[in-house]
Coordinates of C-alpha atoms in Angstrom, one line a residue:
Chain A
X1 CA 37.2 32.7 17.9
X2 CA 34.5 30.2 17.4
X3 CA 31.9 31.5 14.9
X4 CA 28.3 32.1 15.9
X5 CA 27.1 28.7 14.6
X6 CA 30.0 26.3 14.8
X7 CA 28.1 23.1 14.4
X8 CA 26.2 24.1 11.2
X9 CA 29.5 25.4 9.7
X10 CA 31.2 22.2 10.4
X11 CA 28.4 20.1 8.9
X12 CA 28.7 22.0 5.8
X13 CA 32.4 21.8 5.2
X14 CA 33.2 18.2 4.7
X15 CA 37.0 18.5 4.3
X16 CA 37.8 17.6 8.0
X17 CA 36.2 15.9 10.9
X18 CA 33.4 17.4 12.9
X19 CA 34.7 19.6 15.7
X20 CA 33.0 19.2 19.1
X21 CA 33.3 22.7 20.5
X22 CA 30.5 22.1 22.9
X23 CA 30.7 18.9 24.8
X24 CA 27.8 16.5 24.2
X25 CA 25.9 16.8 27.4
X26 CA 24.7 13.6 29.0
X27 CA 21.4 14.2 30.6
X28 CA 21.2 12.8 34.1
X29 CA 18.5 10.4 34.8
X30 CA 16.7 10.3 38.1
X31 CA 16.0 6.6 37.9
X32 CA 17.6 4.3 40.3
X33 CA 18.8 2.1 37.5
X34 CA 22.5 1.6 37.1
X35 CA 24.0 3.7 34.3
X36 CA 23.5 2.1 30.9
X37 CA 26.4 -0.2 29.8
X38 CA 28.8 1.3 27.3
X39 CA 27.5 0.9 23.7
X40 CA 28.6 -2.4 22.0
X41 CA 31.5 -1.8 19.7
X42 CA 30.0 -3.6 16.7
X43 CA 31.3 -0.9 14.4
X44 CA 34.9 -0.8 13.5
X45 CA 35.2 2.9 13.4
X46 CA 35.1 5.1 16.6
X47 CA 33.4 8.4 17.1
X48 CA 36.0 10.9 15.9
X49 CA 37.9 9.4 13.1
X50 CA 36.3 8.4 9.8
X51 CA 39.8 7.9 8.6
X52 CA 40.7 4.5 9.8
X53 CA 43.9 3.6 11.5
X54 CA 43.6 0.3 9.7
X55 CA 43.7 0.4 5.9
X56 CA 40.1 -0.9 5.2
X57 CA 37.4 1.6 4.9
X58 CA 33.9 0.7 6.0
X59 CA 31.4 1.4 3.1
X60 CA 28.7 2.2 5.7
X61 CA 30.8 4.8 7.4
X62 CA 32.8 6.8 4.8
X63 CA 31.3 10.2 4.6
X64 CA 33.9 12.6 3.0
X65 CA 34.4 12.8 -0.8
X66 CA 38.1 11.9 -0.3
X67 CA 37.4 8.8 1.6
X68 CA 34.6 7.8 -0.8
X69 CA 37.0 8.1 -3.7
X70 CA 39.6 6.1 -1.8
X71 CA 37.1 3.4 -1.0
X72 CA 36.2 3.1 -4.7
X73 CA 39.8 3.1 -5.7
X74 CA 41.3 0.7 -3.2
X75 CA 38.4 -1.7 -2.4
X76 CA 36.3 -1.1 -5.6
X77 CA 33.3 -0.7 -3.5
X78 CA 30.6 1.9 -3.5
X79 CA 29.5 3.6 -0.3
X80 CA 26.3 2.2 1.1
X81 CA 23.5 4.6 2.1
X82 CA 23.2 8.4 1.7
X83 CA 26.1 10.6 2.8
X84 CA 24.0 12.1 5.6
X85 CA 23.3 8.7 7.0
X86 CA 26.9 7.6 6.7
X87 CA 28.1 10.8 8.4
X88 CA 25.5 10.4 11.2
X89 CA 26.5 6.8 11.8
X90 CA 30.2 7.6 11.9
X91 CA 30.0 10.6 14.1
X92 CA 27.3 9.6 16.6
X93 CA 28.0 7.7 19.8
X94 CA 25.8 4.8 18.7
X95 CA 23.9 4.3 21.9
X96 CA 21.1 1.7 21.4
X97 CA 17.7 3.3 21.1
X98 CA 16.4 2.0 24.5
X99 CA 19.3 3.5 26.3
X100 CA 19.1 7.0 24.9
X101 CA 19.7 9.4 27.9
X102 CA 16.4 11.4 27.7
X103 CA 14.9 11.6 31.1
X104 CA 11.2 11.6 30.1
X105 CA 11.8 8.7 27.7
X106 CA 13.5 6.6 30.3
X107 CA 10.8 7.3 32.8
X108 CA 8.2 6.3 30.2
X109 CA 10.1 3.1 29.5
X110 CA 10.1 2.3 33.2
X111 CA 6.3 2.6 33.4
X112 CA 5.8 0.5 30.3
X113 CA 8.2 -2.2 31.5
X114 CA 6.3 -2.3 34.7
X115 CA 3.0 -2.7 32.8
X116 CA 4.5 -5.4 30.7
X117 CA 5.6 -7.3 33.8
X118 CA 2.0 -7.1 35.1
X119 CA 0.6 -8.4 31.8
X120 CA 3.0 -11.4 31.8
X121 CA 2.1 -12.2 35.4
X122 CA -1.6 -12.1 34.4
X123 CA -0.8 -14.5 31.5
X124 CA 0.8 -16.9 33.9
X125 CA -2.2 -16.7 36.2
X126 CA -4.7 -17.2 33.3
X127 CA -2.8 -20.2 32.1
X128 CA -2.9 -21.8 35.5
X129 CA -6.6 -21.2 35.7
X130 CA -7.1 -22.8 32.2
X131 CA -5.2 -25.9 33.3
X132 CA -7.2 -26.1 36.5
X133 CA -10.5 -25.7 34.6
X134 CA -9.5 -28.5 32.2
X135 CA -8.5 -30.9 35.0
X136 CA -11.2 -30.4 37.5
X137 CA -14.2 -30.7 35.1
X138 CA -17.5 -28.9 35.5
X139 CA -18.2 -26.8 38.5
X140 CA -21.4 -27.1 40.5
X141 CA -24.4 -26.0 38.5
X142 CA -22.5 -25.7 35.3
X143 CA -22.9 -27.7 32.2
X144 CA -20.2 -29.0 29.9
X145 CA -20.9 -26.3 27.3
X146 CA -20.6 -23.6 29.9
X147 CA -17.2 -25.0 31.0
X148 CA -16.0 -25.0 27.4
X149 CA -17.2 -21.4 27.1
X150 CA -15.3 -20.4 30.2
X151 CA -12.1 -22.1 29.0
X152 CA -12.5 -20.5 25.5
X153 CA -13.0 -17.0 27.1
X154 CA -9.9 -17.5 29.2
X155 CA -7.9 -18.5 26.2
X156 CA -9.1 -15.4 24.3
X157 CA -8.0 -13.3 27.2
X158 CA -4.6 -14.8 27.1
X159 CA -4.3 -14.0 23.5
X160 CA -5.3 -10.4 24.1
X161 CA -2.8 -10.1 27.0
X162 CA 0.0 -11.4 24.7
X163 CA -0.8 -8.5 22.3
X164 CA -1.2 -5.9 25.1
X165 CA 2.2 -6.9 26.6
X166 CA 4.1 -5.8 23.5
X167 CA 2.0 -3.2 22.0
X168 CA 3.7 -0.3 23.8
X169 CA 7.2 -1.4 22.8
X170 CA 8.8 1.2 20.3
X171 CA 11.2 -1.4 18.9
X172 CA 8.3 -3.7 18.1
X173 CA 6.6 -0.9 16.3
X174 CA 9.8 0.0 14.4
X175 CA 10.4 -3.6 13.4
X176 CA 6.9 -3.9 12.2
X177 CA 7.0 -0.7 10.2
X178 CA 10.3 -1.9 8.5
X179 CA 8.6 -5.1 7.5
X180 CA 10.8 -7.3 9.7
X181 CA 8.0 -8.6 12.0
X182 CA 7.9 -12.3 12.6
X183 CA 4.3 -13.4 11.7
X184 CA 4.6 -16.3 14.1
X185 CA 4.3 -13.8 17.0
X186 CA 0.8 -12.6 17.8
X187 CA 1.8 -8.9 18.2
X188 CA 3.1 -8.6 14.6
X189 CA 0.0 -10.4 13.3
X190 CA -2.2 -8.0 15.3
X191 CA -0.3 -5.0 14.0
X192 CA -0.5 -6.2 10.4
X193 CA -4.2 -6.9 10.8
X194 CA -4.9 -3.5 12.2
X195 CA -2.9 -1.7 9.4
X196 CA -4.7 -3.8 6.7
X197 CA -8.1 -3.1 8.1
X198 CA -7.3 0.6 8.5
X199 CA -7.1 1.3 4.8
X200 CA -6.5 -1.5 2.3
X201 CA -9.4 -3.6 3.4
X202 CA -11.7 -0.6 3.2
X203 CA -10.6 0.0 -0.3
X204 CA -11.1 -3.7 -1.2
X205 CA -14.6 -3.7 0.3
X206 CA -15.5 -0.5 -1.5
X207 CA -14.4 -1.9 -4.8
X208 CA -16.2 -5.2 -4.2
X209 CA -19.4 -3.5 -3.3
X210 CA -19.2 -1.0 -6.2
X211 CA -18.6 -3.7 -8.7
X212 CA -21.4 -5.7 -7.2
X213 CA -19.3 -8.8 -6.9
X214 CA -20.8 -9.5 -3.6
X215 CA -24.5 -10.0 -4.2
X216 CA -23.8 -11.5 -7.7
X217 CA -21.5 -14.4 -6.9
X218 CA -21.7 -15.0 -3.2
X219 CA -24.3 -13.4 -0.8
X220 CA -21.9 -12.1 1.9
X221 CA -18.2 -11.9 2.7
X222 CA -16.3 -10.5 5.7
X223 CA -12.7 -10.5 4.4
X224 CA -10.2 -11.7 7.0
X225 CA -7.4 -12.8 4.7
X226 CA -5.5 -10.1 2.9
X227 CA -5.1 -10.8 -0.9
X228 CA -2.7 -9.4 -3.4
X229 CA -2.6 -10.4 -7.1
X230 CA 0.5 -10.6 -9.4
X231 CA 0.2 -11.4 -13.0
X232 CA 3.7 -12.3 -14.3
X233 CA 5.6 -9.5 -12.5
X234 CA 2.9 -6.9 -12.5
X235 CA 1.1 -6.2 -9.3
X236 CA -2.6 -5.7 -10.0
X237 CA -4.6 -3.5 -7.5
X238 CA -8.1 -4.6 -6.7
X239 CA -10.5 -4.1 -9.6
X240 CA -7.9 -3.1 -12.2
X241 CA -8.3 -4.0 -15.9
X242 CA -5.7 -6.6 -16.9
X243 CA -4.5 -7.1 -20.4
X244 CA -5.5 -10.3 -22.2
X245 CA -1.9 -11.4 -22.9
X246 CA -0.9 -10.7 -19.3
X247 CA -3.7 -12.8 -17.8
X248 CA -3.0 -15.7 -20.2
X249 CA -0.8 -17.3 -17.5
X250 CA -2.1 -18.2 -14.1
X251 CA -1.4 -15.5 -11.5
X252 CA 0.4 -15.8 -8.2
X253 CA -1.2 -14.5 -5.0
X254 CA -0.1 -13.6 -1.6
X255 CA -2.7 -14.6 1.0
X256 CA -1.9 -13.2 4.4
X257 CA -4.0 -14.5 7.2
X258 CA -3.8 -13.0 10.7
X259 CA -4.7 -15.8 13.1
X260 CA -2.3 -18.5 14.0
X261 CA -2.2 -21.9 12.6
X262 CA -2.3 -23.2 9.1
X263 CA -5.4 -24.0 7.2
X264 CA -6.5 -25.3 3.9
X265 CA -8.3 -23.0 1.5
X266 CA -10.0 -23.2 -1.9
X267 CA -9.3 -20.6 -4.5
X268 CA -12.0 -20.0 -7.2
X269 CA -11.9 -17.5 -10.0
X270 CA -15.4 -16.8 -11.3
X271 CA -16.5 -14.6 -14.2
X272 CA -20.2 -13.6 -13.8
X273 CA -20.4 -11.5 -17.0
X274 CA -20.2 -14.1 -19.8
X275 CA -22.8 -12.9 -22.3
X276 CA -25.7 -15.1 -23.4
X277 CA -27.2 -13.5 -26.5
X278 CA -30.2 -15.8 -26.7
X279 CA -31.4 -15.1 -23.3
X280 CA -30.1 -11.5 -23.4
X281 CA -28.4 -11.9 -20.1
X282 CA -25.2 -13.2 -18.5
X283 CA -23.9 -16.5 -17.2
X284 CA -21.1 -17.6 -14.9
X285 CA -17.9 -19.2 -16.0
X286 CA -15.2 -20.6 -13.8
X287 CA -11.6 -19.8 -14.9
X288 CA -9.8 -21.6 -12.1
X289 CA -10.7 -23.9 -9.1
X290 CA -8.2 -25.4 -6.7
X291 CA -8.6 -26.8 -3.2
X292 CA -6.4 -28.0 -0.4
X293 CA -4.0 -25.1 -0.7
X294 CA -2.1 -24.7 2.6
X295 CA -1.6 -21.2 3.9
X296 CA -0.4 -19.9 7.3
X297 CA 0.7 -16.6 8.6
X298 CA 4.3 -17.3 7.5
X299 CA 3.6 -19.2 4.3
X300 CA 1.6 -16.7 2.3
X301 CA 2.5 -17.2 -1.3
X302 CA 0.4 -19.2 -3.6
X303 CA 1.4 -19.7 -7.2
X304 CA -1.4 -21.2 -9.3
X305 CA 1.1 -22.6 -11.7
X306 CA 2.9 -24.7 -9.1
X307 CA -0.2 -26.3 -7.5
X308 CA -0.5 -30.1 -7.7
X309 CA -2.8 -31.1 -10.6
X310 CA -4.1 -34.3 -9.0
X311 CA -4.6 -33.3 -5.4
X312 CA -5.2 -29.6 -5.6
X313 CA -6.4 -28.3 -9.0
X314 CA -10.0 -29.1 -10.0
X315 CA -10.3 -26.8 -13.0
X316 CA -7.1 -25.5 -14.5
X317 CA -6.4 -21.9 -15.4
X318 CA -8.1 -20.6 -18.5
X319 CA -7.2 -17.2 -19.9
X320 CA -9.9 -14.5 -19.6
X321 CA -11.2 -13.3 -23.0
X322 CA -13.7 -10.5 -23.8
X323 CA -14.9 -10.1 -27.3
X324 CA -14.9 -6.8 -29.0
X325 CA -17.8 -4.4 -28.3
X326 CA -18.6 -5.9 -24.9
X327 CA -18.2 -4.0 -21.6
X328 CA -15.5 -5.1 -19.1
X329 CA -16.0 -8.5 -17.5
X330 CA -15.3 -8.9 -13.8
X331 CA -13.3 -11.8 -12.6
X332 CA -13.6 -12.4 -8.9
X333 CA -11.1 -14.5 -7.0
X334 CA -12.6 -16.0 -3.9
X335 CA -10.6 -17.6 -1.1
X336 CA -12.8 -20.0 0.8
X337 CA -11.7 -21.7 4.0
X338 CA -12.2 -25.4 4.2
X339 CA -13.8 -26.7 7.4
X340 CA -11.6 -28.2 10.1
X341 CA -13.6 -31.3 11.0
X342 CA -11.4 -32.0 14.0
X343 CA -10.1 -29.6 16.7
X344 CA -7.5 -27.1 15.9
X345 CA -4.6 -29.3 17.2
X346 CA -5.0 -31.9 14.5
X347 CA -4.2 -31.2 10.8
X348 CA -7.3 -30.1 8.7
X349 CA -9.0 -32.7 6.5
X350 CA -8.5 -32.1 2.8
X351 CA -11.3 -32.3 0.3
X352 CA -11.5 -35.5 -1.8
X353 CA -10.7 -34.2 -5.3
X354 CA -11.4 -37.6 -6.9
X355 CA -15.0 -37.4 -5.7
X356 CA -15.4 -33.7 -6.8
X357 CA -14.0 -34.3 -10.2
X358 CA -16.6 -37.0 -10.9
X359 CA -19.4 -34.4 -10.6
X360 CA -20.1 -32.6 -13.8
X361 CA -21.5 -29.5 -12.2
X362 CA -18.2 -28.8 -10.5
X363 CA -15.9 -29.6 -13.4
X364 CA -17.8 -27.7 -16.1
X365 CA -16.6 -24.2 -16.5
X366 CA -19.8 -22.8 -18.0
X367 CA -22.6 -22.3 -15.5
X368 CA -20.4 -22.9 -12.5
X369 CA -22.2 -21.9 -9.3
X370 CA -19.8 -21.0 -6.6
X371 CA -22.7 -20.9 -4.1
X372 CA -23.5 -24.5 -4.7
X373 CA -19.9 -25.6 -4.4
X374 CA -19.4 -23.6 -1.1
X375 CA -22.6 -24.9 0.4
X376 CA -21.9 -28.5 -0.6
X377 CA -18.5 -28.6 1.0
X378 CA -19.2 -26.1 3.8
X379 CA -16.6 -23.6 2.7
X380 CA -16.5 -20.2 4.4
X381 CA -15.4 -17.2 2.2
X382 CA -12.5 -15.4 4.0
X383 CA -10.8 -13.5 1.2
X384 CA -11.7 -11.9 -2.1
X385 CA -9.9 -10.1 -4.9
X386 CA -11.1 -8.7 -8.2
X387 CA -9.7 -7.9 -11.6
X388 CA -11.4 -7.0 -14.9
X389 CA -10.9 -7.9 -18.5
X390 CA -11.5 -5.9 -21.6
X391 CA -11.0 -6.4 -25.3
X392 CA -7.6 -5.4 -26.6
X393 CA -5.4 -6.3 -29.6
X394 CA -4.1 -9.4 -27.9
X395 CA -7.5 -11.0 -27.3
X396 CA -7.7 -12.5 -30.8
X397 CA -4.4 -14.3 -30.3
X398 CA -5.4 -15.5 -26.8
X399 CA -8.7 -16.9 -28.1
X400 CA -6.9 -18.6 -30.9
X401 CA -4.4 -20.3 -28.6
X402 CA -7.2 -21.3 -26.3
X403 CA -9.0 -22.9 -29.2
X404 CA -12.1 -20.9 -28.7
X405 CA -14.0 -19.7 -31.7
X406 CA -15.4 -16.3 -32.0
X407 CA -12.3 -14.2 -31.9
X408 CA -13.5 -12.1 -34.9
X409 CA -17.0 -11.6 -33.4
X410 CA -17.9 -8.0 -32.6
X411 CA -20.8 -7.2 -30.4
X412 CA -23.0 -4.3 -31.3
X413 CA -25.8 -2.7 -29.5
X414 CA -29.2 -3.6 -30.7
X415 CA -30.9 -0.7 -32.3
X416 CA -34.0 0.2 -30.4
X417 CA -36.7 1.6 -32.6
X418 CA -38.0 4.8 -31.2
X419 CA -41.7 5.2 -30.4
X420 CA -43.8 6.7 -33.1
X421 CA -43.8 10.4 -32.7
X422 CA -47.2 12.0 -33.3
X423 CA -46.8 15.6 -34.2
X424 CA -49.2 17.6 -32.2
X425 CA -51.3 20.5 -33.4
X426 CA -49.5 23.8 -33.8
X427 CA -51.7 25.6 -31.2
X428 CA -50.0 23.7 -28.3
X429 CA -46.6 25.3 -28.9
X430 CA -47.3 28.9 -28.6
Chain B
X1 CA 18.9 38.9 6.1
X2 CA 16.5 39.1 9.1
X3 CA 14.8 35.9 10.0
X4 CA 11.2 36.7 11.2
X5 CA 10.6 36.1 14.9
X6 CA 10.2 32.6 16.1
X7 CA 7.8 33.6 18.8
X8 CA 4.9 33.5 16.4
X9 CA 6.1 30.2 15.0
X10 CA 6.3 28.6 18.4
X11 CA 2.8 29.8 19.2
X12 CA 1.5 28.4 16.0
X13 CA 3.6 25.3 15.5
X14 CA 1.9 22.4 13.6
X15 CA 1.3 20.6 16.9
X16 CA -1.6 22.9 17.2
X17 CA -4.4 23.2 14.7
X18 CA -3.6 26.0 12.3
X19 CA -6.9 26.2 10.5
X20 CA -9.6 25.2 12.9
X21 CA -13.0 24.7 11.2
X22 CA -15.4 26.9 13.1
X23 CA -18.9 25.6 13.9
X24 CA -21.8 27.6 12.5
X25 CA -22.4 29.2 15.9
X26 CA -19.1 30.9 15.5
X27 CA -20.0 32.4 12.1
X28 CA -19.6 35.9 13.6
X29 CA -15.9 35.4 14.1
X30 CA -15.1 34.9 10.5
X31 CA -16.5 38.1 9.2
X32 CA -15.0 40.3 11.8
X33 CA -11.3 40.0 12.2
X34 CA -11.2 39.9 16.0
X35 CA -9.9 37.3 18.4
X36 CA -12.2 38.0 21.4
X37 CA -13.2 35.4 23.9
X38 CA -16.9 35.3 23.2
X39 CA -18.3 34.3 19.8
X40 CA -21.2 36.7 20.0
X41 CA -20.9 39.9 18.0
X42 CA -19.7 42.8 19.9
X43 CA -20.6 46.4 19.0
X44 CA -17.8 48.3 17.4
X45 CA -17.3 51.9 16.5
X46 CA -18.5 52.8 13.0
X47 CA -15.4 52.5 10.9
X48 CA -15.4 54.0 7.4
X49 CA -13.4 52.1 4.9
X50 CA -14.0 48.5 5.8
X51 CA -14.1 46.3 8.9
X52 CA -12.0 46.9 12.0
X53 CA -8.8 44.9 11.7
X54 CA -7.0 43.4 14.6
X55 CA -3.3 44.1 14.2
X56 CA -2.4 40.8 16.0
X57 CA -4.3 38.8 13.4
X58 CA -2.9 40.8 10.6
X59 CA 0.7 40.2 11.8
X60 CA 0.1 36.5 12.3
X61 CA -1.2 36.0 8.8
X62 CA 1.6 38.1 7.3
X63 CA 4.3 36.2 9.0
X64 CA 2.8 32.8 8.3
X65 CA 2.9 33.4 4.6
X66 CA 6.2 35.3 4.5
X67 CA 8.8 33.5 2.3
X68 CA 11.5 33.7 5.0
X69 CA 9.4 32.0 7.6
X70 CA 11.0 28.5 8.2
X71 CA 8.9 25.5 7.3
X72 CA 7.2 23.4 9.9
X73 CA 9.5 21.0 11.7
X74 CA 9.2 17.3 11.3
X75 CA 10.3 14.7 13.8
X76 CA 13.0 12.3 12.8
X77 CA 12.2 8.6 13.2
X78 CA 13.8 8.0 16.6
X79 CA 12.5 11.3 17.9
X80 CA 9.0 10.3 16.9
X81 CA 9.4 6.9 18.4
X82 CA 10.5 8.5 21.7
X83 CA 7.6 10.8 21.6
X84 CA 5.2 7.9 20.9
X85 CA 6.7 5.9 23.8
X86 CA 6.2 8.8 26.2
X87 CA 2.7 9.4 24.9
X88 CA 1.7 5.7 25.4
X89 CA 3.2 5.7 28.9
X90 CA 1.3 8.9 29.9
X91 CA -2.0 7.5 28.5
X92 CA -1.5 4.3 30.4
X93 CA -0.7 6.1 33.6
X94 CA -3.8 8.3 33.2
X95 CA -6.1 5.3 32.5
X96 CA -4.7 3.5 35.5
X97 CA -5.4 6.5 37.7
X98 CA -8.9 6.7 36.3
X99 CA -9.7 3.1 36.8
X100 CA -8.3 3.2 40.3
X101 CA -10.4 6.2 41.2
X102 CA -13.5 4.5 39.8
X103 CA -12.8 1.3 41.7
X104 CA -12.4 3.2 44.9
X105 CA -15.7 5.0 44.4
X106 CA -17.4 1.7 43.6
X107 CA -16.0 0.1 46.7
X108 CA -17.2 3.0 48.8
X109 CA -20.6 2.9 47.2
X110 CA -20.8 -0.9 47.8
X111 CA -19.9 -0.6 51.5
X112 CA -22.4 2.2 52.0
X113 CA -25.1 0.1 50.2
X114 CA -24.3 -2.9 52.4
X115 CA -24.4 -0.8 55.6
X116 CA -27.8 0.6 54.6
X117 CA -29.1 -2.8 53.8
X118 CA -28.0 -4.1 57.2
X119 CA -29.6 -1.1 58.9
X120 CA -32.8 -1.8 57.0
X121 CA -33.2 -5.2 58.6
X122 CA -32.5 -4.2 62.1
X123 CA -35.0 -3.2 64.8
X124 CA -34.4 -1.0 67.9
X125 CA -32.7 -3.9 69.8
X126 CA -30.3 -4.5 66.9
X127 CA -31.8 -7.8 65.9
X128 CA -33.2 -8.9 62.6
X129 CA -36.2 -11.3 62.3
X130 CA -33.7 -14.1 61.6
X131 CA -31.8 -13.4 64.8
X132 CA -35.0 -13.4 66.8
X133 CA -36.0 -16.7 65.4
X134 CA -32.6 -18.1 66.0
X135 CA -32.3 -17.0 69.5
X136 CA -35.9 -17.9 70.3
X137 CA -36.9 -14.3 71.2
X138 CA -40.5 -13.4 70.6
X139 CA -41.2 -11.0 67.6
X140 CA -42.0 -7.5 68.6
X141 CA -45.7 -6.7 68.8
X142 CA -45.2 -3.4 67.0
X143 CA -42.1 -4.7 65.3
X144 CA -43.3 -3.4 61.9
X145 CA -42.7 0.2 63.1
X146 CA -39.3 -0.4 64.7
X147 CA -37.8 -2.6 62.0
X148 CA -35.6 -0.5 59.8
X149 CA -36.6 2.8 61.4
X150 CA -33.1 4.2 61.5
X151 CA -32.8 3.2 57.8
X152 CA -35.9 5.2 57.0
X153 CA -34.6 8.2 59.0
X154 CA -31.3 8.0 57.1
X155 CA -33.1 7.9 53.7
X156 CA -35.0 11.1 54.4
X157 CA -34.2 13.9 52.1
X158 CA -34.9 17.0 54.3
X159 CA -32.1 19.6 53.9
X160 CA -30.5 17.8 51.0
X161 CA -30.8 20.8 48.8
X162 CA -29.9 23.3 51.5
X163 CA -27.4 25.8 50.2
X164 CA -28.1 25.0 46.5
X165 CA -29.6 28.1 44.8
X166 CA -33.1 27.6 43.5
X167 CA -32.1 28.8 40.1
X168 CA -30.4 25.5 39.6
X169 CA -33.8 23.9 39.4
X170 CA -34.4 25.6 36.0
X171 CA -34.2 22.8 33.4
X172 CA -32.4 23.4 30.1
X173 CA -34.8 23.4 27.2
X174 CA -34.4 23.1 23.4
X175 CA -36.3 26.2 22.6
X176 CA -37.1 29.3 24.7
X177 CA -40.4 29.8 26.5
X178 CA -43.2 32.1 25.4
X179 CA -42.0 34.8 27.8
X180 CA -38.2 34.9 27.4
X181 CA -37.3 36.4 30.7
X182 CA -39.6 36.9 33.7
X183 CA -38.5 40.3 35.0
X184 CA -41.0 40.2 37.9
X185 CA -39.4 37.0 39.4
X186 CA -38.2 37.1 43.0
X187 CA -37.0 34.4 45.3

């Protein structure tokens, strides 16, 4: 009586509930664990009836056209999620993922939990050792520096163990992939770091190198902070050409750092391609300079417009402009970490902006040398981003509003006179 | 509507490489449609009208590009996560076994080394020079010969290569010798 493929038939016809001709077989586990507890009844509907006994329909669980129409009519709510998802949620037994009755999976979970317990025990042991090392002082034949090195290595090992304890957890992996990872925890920071370094950082480095940002403005950078640039509401990938009207307002950035603790950074936007016609070369110009910006793994957003003018902004934002006839001009955004004079437990010391603003070489836009600034205040470059500017129809307006003359100037290539061509004798050409 | 057999699909599911890139040493395999074990060219019967075709390969290629062949399966999210968990557990288990094996071997080697070292310092009365000095015994007049004698006997290499064929002593070279094969060689 039952057709050859009852389950597929029933999935197709949505007029009635799904018929369970074959009982859903629970695979026996050979583990000595007690059977998993019954699934929590956090959903109002049970397994077999999408039609509620009560009058309210759940917008997450209606999955027949009739009930969908009824939901819209009576509760004026649209169903949430695709129909396949709603049908799956309504008709499954809703066992939590970790309790799914697959034998191999449960055995694997057992092994991984055992490993996790071992890692946690090792963390405890390491912590005791660190405490002992700090209390007892130097060992025989060991200097103070060596003891510090020993403590530092042990601390590094504890951090590694913290990541190793959670790295085999499928729920951690799922949570991270869905973007719900808590950046205060080392495992999510580590996963985010790995995924950034796997692709996006490589692309960033390629663009920085190809555009020669790196030898031109600063000698070397090893990016450890992920940067993303947004002008207005437009996300700008690394190296893209940004319209003049769009870049008139200061951008907002998202600076994601992957090690714990908060730090103060300096953000500098430098244009190394300002043309200098007399010397037939280029000069630097600084479009933005701000220090003492606090970032941490959880506070990543930096909006240049909301920074404090007195204690943070040294040179306010100036719109990039490129006159007609010129090639694109690169604008590099450097994130430089300010030195932590004291140990990591105390808050970092901010730079004294009053003293910086007195110096003309760091307040003048033209001829701003980022190398000099970074060396003077011992800043370490940790992040970089890039966008380019080109002439477009809005540039004239931008330059007018800035009060910069030369909006109507058009650059042309200097005509190079060809070398005199001496016509050779005819015999040579035969 | 007949669905093509799933046996071929199972044998060639996307979990295995469908298009392996052959190294240049396997160039012979590409031009002759055969799935033999060795990659060296085998002599075939002279076939007029093209190369000899292997019907197995022809059938596989036919079915792979047939429009009724079902598309490769994809794992759902939870199925993939379960697979990933099992994979991680297996890899962890294997690496634990490996490190345990290596540690056992290392321990064995260290005990053997310590035993040999102790033997090296002992003479025929079982005393080292330190023991003799401590106990006040006179040093042996020909002590140099007896000290560590058993160690030297243990380190002898006679009969170590017994049972190993002499042909194993032939070292691998980058390029062949001037005479490729010495037909007159005997043991």
